Amino acid sequence: MASISVPAGQYEWLVVIPDKPGMQDKRLEVRGKHLEGAKGLSESGLYKTGGAILNEKPESDDASKFSFYGSALVCVASSKEEVIELLKKDIYTTSGVWDLDNTQIWPAKFAFRNP
């Protein structure tokens, strides 16, 4: 099975971003703006997939009842530093939700992706 191709000089990065403690209300408050920005980055090809990481399986689709751990995403960039710069501009960072100091970022070579 061939790996997924990305533009020359670019790599896919697996990113796990925890939330800072006590930021559930702020996360929900700015969530719409975050999703709007993520949609644009997805449409541009910079974000391949992403979403919330939860501490436990939710009982419903009501986000206000979720126990959020943080976020995960796969993005395309030339360097880890470029990924960090993207994250710094996100409203989850600028509003204090994401804990960038404890973010984990790995270069990745994905073998497959289903729609």
PDB file of C-alpha atoms in Angstrom:
ATOM      1  CA  MET A   1       0.000   0.000   0.000  1.00  0.00           C
ATOM      2  CA  ALA A   2       1.491   3.367  -1.028  1.00  0.00           C
ATOM      3  CA  SER A   3       1.662   6.169   1.486  1.00  0.00           C
ATOM      4  CA  ILE A   4      -0.448   9.287   1.033  1.00  0.00           C
ATOM      5  CA  SER A   5       1.320  11.965  -0.976  1.00  0.00           C
ATOM      6  CA  VAL A   6       1.761  15.567   0.102  1.00  0.00           C
ATOM      7  CA  PRO A   7       3.404  18.431  -1.816  1.00  0.00           C
ATOM      8  CA  ALA A   8       7.201  18.324  -2.108  1.00  0.00           C
ATOM      9  CA  GLY A   9       8.881  19.738   0.995  1.00  0.00           C
ATOM     10  CA  GLN A  10       5.736  19.297   3.075  1.00  0.00           C
ATOM     11  CA  TYR A  11       4.925  16.661   5.695  1.00  0.00           C
ATOM     12  CA  GLU A  12       1.869  15.536   7.553  1.00  0.00           C
ATOM     13  CA  TRP A  13       2.028  16.208  11.271  1.00  0.00           C
ATOM     14  CA  LEU A  14       0.033  14.485  14.005  1.00  0.00           C
ATOM     15  CA  VAL A  15      -0.798  17.075  16.655  1.00  0.00           C
ATOM     16  CA  VAL A  16      -2.285  16.555  20.136  1.00  0.00           C
ATOM     17  CA  ILE A  17      -3.146  19.756  21.989  1.00  0.00           C
ATOM     18  CA  PRO A  18      -4.432  19.522  25.560  1.00  0.00           C
ATOM     19  CA  ASP A  19      -6.741  22.142  26.996  1.00  0.00           C
ATOM     20  CA  LYS A  20      -5.648  24.151  29.999  1.00  0.00           C
ATOM     21  CA  PRO A  21      -7.508  23.151  33.173  1.00  0.00           C
ATOM     22  CA  GLY A  22     -10.871  24.824  33.752  1.00  0.00           C
ATOM     23  CA  MET A  23     -11.354  26.008  30.170  1.00  0.00           C
ATOM     24  CA  GLN A  24     -14.553  24.087  29.287  1.00  0.00           C
ATOM     25  CA  ASP A  25     -16.779  27.195  29.330  1.00  0.00           C
ATOM     26  CA  LYS A  26     -14.310  29.255  27.276  1.00  0.00           C
ATOM     27  CA  ARG A  27     -13.904  26.386  24.778  1.00  0.00           C
ATOM     28  CA  LEU A  28     -17.662  26.240  24.260  1.00  0.00           C
ATOM     29  CA  GLU A  29     -17.905  30.042  24.037  1.00  0.00           C
ATOM     30  CA  VAL A  30     -15.391  30.325  21.165  1.00  0.00           C
ATOM     31  CA  ARG A  31     -16.078  26.933  19.547  1.00  0.00           C
ATOM     32  CA  GLY A  32     -18.039  28.381  16.607  1.00  0.00           C
ATOM     33  CA  LYS A  33     -15.196  30.726  15.665  1.00  0.00           C
ATOM     34  CA  HIS A  34     -12.679  27.890  16.068  1.00  0.00           C
ATOM     35  CA  LEU A  35     -14.681  25.606  13.758  1.00  0.00           C
ATOM     36  CA  GLU A  36     -15.048  28.408  11.213  1.00  0.00           C
ATOM     37  CA  GLY A  37     -11.267  28.887  11.141  1.00  0.00           C
ATOM     38  CA  ALA A  38     -10.609  25.147  11.013  1.00  0.00           C
ATOM     39  CA  LYS A  39     -12.986  24.813   8.062  1.00  0.00           C
ATOM     40  CA  GLY A  40     -10.951  27.358   6.097  1.00  0.00           C
ATOM     41  CA  LEU A  41      -7.683  25.579   6.929  1.00  0.00           C
ATOM     42  CA  SER A  42      -9.239  22.265   5.922  1.00  0.00           C
ATOM     43  CA  GLU A  43     -10.480  23.669   2.623  1.00  0.00           C
ATOM     44  CA  SER A  44      -7.001  25.064   1.922  1.00  0.00           C
ATOM     45  CA  GLY A  45      -5.479  21.618   2.488  1.00  0.00           C
ATOM     46  CA  LEU A  46      -3.471  22.613   5.573  1.00  0.00           C
ATOM     47  CA  TYR A  47      -5.687  20.595   7.923  1.00  0.00           C
ATOM     48  CA  LYS A  48      -6.468  17.024   6.841  1.00  0.00           C
ATOM     49  CA  THR A  49      -8.587  15.990   9.820  1.00  0.00           C
ATOM     50  CA  GLY A  50      -9.160  17.096  13.366  1.00  0.00           C
ATOM     51  CA  GLY A  51     -11.486  17.304  16.315  1.00  0.00           C
ATOM     52  CA  ALA A  52     -11.928  17.084  20.036  1.00  0.00           C
ATOM     53  CA  ILE A  53     -10.282  14.518  22.271  1.00  0.00           C
ATOM     54  CA  LEU A  54     -12.574  13.541  25.110  1.00  0.00           C
ATOM     55  CA  ASN A  55     -11.788  12.154  28.552  1.00  0.00           C
ATOM     56  CA  GLU A  56     -14.663   9.710  28.274  1.00  0.00           C
ATOM     57  CA  LYS A  57     -17.230   8.487  25.782  1.00  0.00           C
ATOM     58  CA  PRO A  58     -20.077  11.019  25.588  1.00  0.00           C
ATOM     59  CA  GLU A  59     -23.665   9.994  26.234  1.00  0.00           C
ATOM     60  CA  SER A  60     -24.995  12.347  23.534  1.00  0.00           C
ATOM     61  CA  ASP A  61     -23.867  14.732  20.793  1.00  0.00           C
ATOM     62  CA  ASP A  62     -24.431  17.743  23.085  1.00  0.00           C
ATOM     63  CA  ALA A  63     -20.966  19.362  23.233  1.00  0.00           C
ATOM     64  CA  SER A  64     -21.863  21.186  26.453  1.00  0.00           C
ATOM     65  CA  LYS A  65     -21.917  17.784  28.174  1.00  0.00           C
ATOM     66  CA  PHE A  66     -18.548  16.588  26.820  1.00  0.00           C
ATOM     67  CA  SER A  67     -15.558  16.115  29.092  1.00  0.00           C
ATOM     68  CA  PHE A  68     -12.897  17.667  26.844  1.00  0.00           C
ATOM     69  CA  TYR A  69      -9.243  16.684  27.055  1.00  0.00           C
ATOM     70  CA  GLY A  70      -8.186  18.846  24.118  1.00  0.00           C
ATOM     71  CA  SER A  71      -7.860  18.523  20.358  1.00  0.00           C
ATOM     72  CA  ALA A  72      -6.121  16.362  17.777  1.00  0.00           C
ATOM     73  CA  LEU A  73      -5.384  17.159  14.173  1.00  0.00           C
ATOM     74  CA  VAL A  74      -3.385  16.133  11.173  1.00  0.00           C
ATOM     75  CA  CYS A  75      -1.955  19.081   9.279  1.00  0.00           C
ATOM     76  CA  VAL A  76       0.402  19.650   6.368  1.00  0.00           C
ATOM     77  CA  ALA A  77       3.417  21.902   6.877  1.00  0.00           C
ATOM     78  CA  SER A  78       7.105  22.071   6.075  1.00  0.00           C
ATOM     79  CA  SER A  79       8.252  22.096   9.720  1.00  0.00           C
ATOM     80  CA  LYS A  80       7.198  21.703  13.324  1.00  0.00           C
ATOM     81  CA  GLU A  81       7.716  25.449  13.731  1.00  0.00           C
ATOM     82  CA  GLU A  82       5.221  26.108  10.947  1.00  0.00           C
ATOM     83  CA  VAL A  83       2.686  23.909  12.745  1.00  0.00           C
ATOM     84  CA  ILE A  84       3.223  25.871  15.964  1.00  0.00           C
ATOM     85  CA  GLU A  85       2.688  29.158  14.103  1.00  0.00           C
ATOM     86  CA  LEU A  86      -0.630  27.843  12.746  1.00  0.00           C
ATOM     87  CA  LEU A  87      -1.712  26.814  16.239  1.00  0.00           C
ATOM     88  CA  LYS A  88      -0.754  30.192  17.734  1.00  0.00           C
ATOM     89  CA  LYS A  89      -3.285  31.909  15.433  1.00  0.00           C
ATOM     90  CA  ASP A  90      -6.211  29.679  16.427  1.00  0.00           C
ATOM     91  CA  ILE A  91      -8.839  31.230  18.701  1.00  0.00           C
ATOM     92  CA  TYR A  92      -8.431  28.297  21.085  1.00  0.00           C
ATOM     93  CA  THR A  93      -4.873  29.533  21.635  1.00  0.00           C
ATOM     94  CA  THR A  94      -5.546  33.271  21.635  1.00  0.00           C
ATOM     95  CA  SER A  95      -8.447  32.848  24.089  1.00  0.00           C
ATOM     96  CA  GLY A  96      -6.397  30.644  26.443  1.00  0.00           C
ATOM     97  CA  VAL A  97      -8.104  27.283  25.852  1.00  0.00           C
ATOM     98  CA  TRP A  98      -5.196  25.322  24.363  1.00  0.00           C
ATOM     99  CA  ASP A  99      -2.061  24.522  26.360  1.00  0.00           C
ATOM    100  CA  LEU A 100       0.598  24.986  23.674  1.00  0.00           C
ATOM    101  CA  ASP A 101       3.402  24.356  26.171  1.00  0.00           C
ATOM    102  CA  ASN A 102       2.256  20.730  26.469  1.00  0.00           C
ATOM    103  CA  THR A 103       1.316  20.164  22.836  1.00  0.00           C
ATOM    104  CA  GLN A 104       2.762  17.068  21.182  1.00  0.00           C
ATOM    105  CA  ILE A 105       3.671  17.259  17.485  1.00  0.00           C
ATOM    106  CA  TRP A 106       5.029  14.364  15.445  1.00  0.00           C
ATOM    107  CA  PRO A 107       5.919  14.101  11.739  1.00  0.00           C
ATOM    108  CA  ALA A 108       3.860  11.229  10.344  1.00  0.00           C
ATOM    109  CA  LYS A 109       3.700   9.045   7.227  1.00  0.00           C
ATOM    110  CA  PHE A 110       0.113   7.826   6.962  1.00  0.00           C
ATOM    111  CA  ALA A 111      -0.402   4.686   4.909  1.00  0.00           C
ATOM    112  CA  PHE A 112      -4.124   5.102   4.269  1.00  0.00           C
ATOM    113  CA  ARG A 113      -7.088   7.374   4.857  1.00  0.00           C
ATOM    114  CA  ASN A 114     -10.774   6.575   4.515  1.00  0.00           C
ATOM    115  CA  PRO A 115     -13.338   9.264   3.697  1.00  0.00           C
TER     116      PRO A 115
END
